[in-house]
mmCIF file of C-alpha atoms in Angstrom:
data_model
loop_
_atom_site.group_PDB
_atom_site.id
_atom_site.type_symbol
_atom_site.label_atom_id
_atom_site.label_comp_id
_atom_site.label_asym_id
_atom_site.label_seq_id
_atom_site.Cartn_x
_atom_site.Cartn_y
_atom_site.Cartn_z
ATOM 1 C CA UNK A 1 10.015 8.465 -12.247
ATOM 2 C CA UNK A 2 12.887 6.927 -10.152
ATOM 3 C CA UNK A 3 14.593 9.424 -7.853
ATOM 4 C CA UNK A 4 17.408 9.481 -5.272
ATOM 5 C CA UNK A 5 18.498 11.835 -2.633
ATOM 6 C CA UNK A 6 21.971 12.714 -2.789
ATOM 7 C CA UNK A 7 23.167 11.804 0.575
ATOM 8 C CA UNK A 8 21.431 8.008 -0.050
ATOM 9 C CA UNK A 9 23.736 7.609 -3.779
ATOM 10 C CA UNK A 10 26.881 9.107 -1.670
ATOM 11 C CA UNK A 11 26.384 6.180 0.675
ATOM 12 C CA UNK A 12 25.757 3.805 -2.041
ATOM 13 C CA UNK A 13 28.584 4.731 -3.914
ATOM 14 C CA UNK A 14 30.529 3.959 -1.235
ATOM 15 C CA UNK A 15 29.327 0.773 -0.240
ATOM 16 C CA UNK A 16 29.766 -0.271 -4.028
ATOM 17 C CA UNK A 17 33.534 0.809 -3.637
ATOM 18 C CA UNK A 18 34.154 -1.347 -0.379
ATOM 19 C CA UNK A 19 32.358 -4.385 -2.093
ATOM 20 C CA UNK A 20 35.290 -7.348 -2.765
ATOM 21 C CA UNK A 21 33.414 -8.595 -5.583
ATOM 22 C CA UNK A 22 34.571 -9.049 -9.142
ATOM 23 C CA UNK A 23 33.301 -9.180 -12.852
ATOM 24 C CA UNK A 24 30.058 -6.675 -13.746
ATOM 25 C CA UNK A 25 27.078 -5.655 -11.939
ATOM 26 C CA UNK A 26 24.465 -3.617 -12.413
ATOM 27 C CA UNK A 27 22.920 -1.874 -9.196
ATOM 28 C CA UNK A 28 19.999 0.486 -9.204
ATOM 29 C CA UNK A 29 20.427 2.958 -6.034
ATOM 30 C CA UNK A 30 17.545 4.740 -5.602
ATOM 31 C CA UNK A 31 14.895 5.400 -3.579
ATOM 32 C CA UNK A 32 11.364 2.579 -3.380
ATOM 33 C CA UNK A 33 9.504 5.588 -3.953
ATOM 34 C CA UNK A 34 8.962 7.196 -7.261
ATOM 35 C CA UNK A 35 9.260 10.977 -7.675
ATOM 36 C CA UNK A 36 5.821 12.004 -8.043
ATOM 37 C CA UNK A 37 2.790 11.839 -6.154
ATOM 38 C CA UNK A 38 1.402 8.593 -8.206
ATOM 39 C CA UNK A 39 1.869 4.985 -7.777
ATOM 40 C CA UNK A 40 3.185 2.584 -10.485
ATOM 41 C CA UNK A 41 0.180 1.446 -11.409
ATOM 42 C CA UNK A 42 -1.508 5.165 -12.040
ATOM 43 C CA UNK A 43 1.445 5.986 -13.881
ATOM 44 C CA UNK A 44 1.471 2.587 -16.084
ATOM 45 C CA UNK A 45 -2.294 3.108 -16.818
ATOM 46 C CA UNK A 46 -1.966 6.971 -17.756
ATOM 47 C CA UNK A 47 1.351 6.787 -19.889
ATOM 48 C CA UNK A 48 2.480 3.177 -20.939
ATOM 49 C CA UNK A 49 -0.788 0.899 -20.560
ATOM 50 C CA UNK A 50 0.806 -1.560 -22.862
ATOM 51 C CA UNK A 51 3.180 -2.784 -20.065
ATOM 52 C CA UNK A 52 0.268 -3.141 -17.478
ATOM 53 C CA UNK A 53 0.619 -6.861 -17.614
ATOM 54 C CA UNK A 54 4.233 -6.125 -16.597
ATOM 55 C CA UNK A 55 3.215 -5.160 -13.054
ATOM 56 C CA UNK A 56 2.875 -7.848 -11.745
ATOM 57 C CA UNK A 57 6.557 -8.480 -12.053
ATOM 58 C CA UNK A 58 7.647 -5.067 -9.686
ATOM 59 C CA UNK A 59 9.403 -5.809 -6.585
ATOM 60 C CA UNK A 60 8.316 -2.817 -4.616
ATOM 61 C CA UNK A 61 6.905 0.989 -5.379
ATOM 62 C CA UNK A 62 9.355 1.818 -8.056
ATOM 63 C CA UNK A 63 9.530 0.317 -11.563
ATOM 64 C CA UNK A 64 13.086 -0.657 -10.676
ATOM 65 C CA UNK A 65 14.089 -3.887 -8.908
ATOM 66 C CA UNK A 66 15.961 -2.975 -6.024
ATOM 67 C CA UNK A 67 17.200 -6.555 -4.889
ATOM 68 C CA UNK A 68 20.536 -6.519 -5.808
ATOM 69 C CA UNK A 69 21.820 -3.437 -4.141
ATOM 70 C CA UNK A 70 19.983 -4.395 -1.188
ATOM 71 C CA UNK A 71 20.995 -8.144 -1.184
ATOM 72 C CA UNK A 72 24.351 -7.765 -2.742
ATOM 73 C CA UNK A 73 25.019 -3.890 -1.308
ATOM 74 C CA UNK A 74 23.690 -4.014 1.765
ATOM 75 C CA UNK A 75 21.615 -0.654 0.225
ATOM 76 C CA UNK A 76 18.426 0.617 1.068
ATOM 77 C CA UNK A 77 17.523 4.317 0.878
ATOM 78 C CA UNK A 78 16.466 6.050 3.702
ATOM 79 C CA UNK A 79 15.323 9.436 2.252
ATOM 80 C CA UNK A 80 12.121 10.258 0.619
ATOM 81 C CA UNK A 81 10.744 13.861 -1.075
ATOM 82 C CA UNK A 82 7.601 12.950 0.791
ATOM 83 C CA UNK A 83 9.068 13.557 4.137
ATOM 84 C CA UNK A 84 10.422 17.226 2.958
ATOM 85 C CA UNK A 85 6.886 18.277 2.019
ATOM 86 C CA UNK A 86 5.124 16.158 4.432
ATOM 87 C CA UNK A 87 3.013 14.283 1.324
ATOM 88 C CA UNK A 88 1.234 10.937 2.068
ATOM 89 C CA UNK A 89 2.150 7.527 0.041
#
């Protein structure tokens, strides 16, 4: 359910390129949203509700943690689908 507007991965993509760092990391770019109308918990209790005791463990709205590309990046999105069709979180 993890989404990301274009114009928010071309910006992380090029932070990721301008990074001196070495070795292997793993970034998720994408937006602390998730692409439907829903929050994690709905979601979690509707399709997987053997991982609700996992929730706990979320950093924000998506089921992704976002930390490193913000910490390490310097990446936060800044678009959301709910803005295009003016939709409430």
């Amino acid at each position: 359910w993890g989404y990301i507007d274009v114009r928010d991965q071309a910006i992380a993509f090029r932070l990721a390129l301008e990074l001196e760092i070495t070795g292997h990391h793993i970034f998720y770019t994408m937006a602390d949203d998730l692409g439907v109308n829903a929050t994690a918990r709905e979601l979690t209790e509707r399709h997987l509700p053997h991982l609700l005791g996992d929730l706990d463990r979320l950093t924000g709205k998506t089921f992704y943690d976002l930390t490193p590309a913000r910490e390490q990046l310097g990446f936060v999105a800044e678009r959301t689908w709910r803005a295009w069709l003016k939709v409430e979180d």
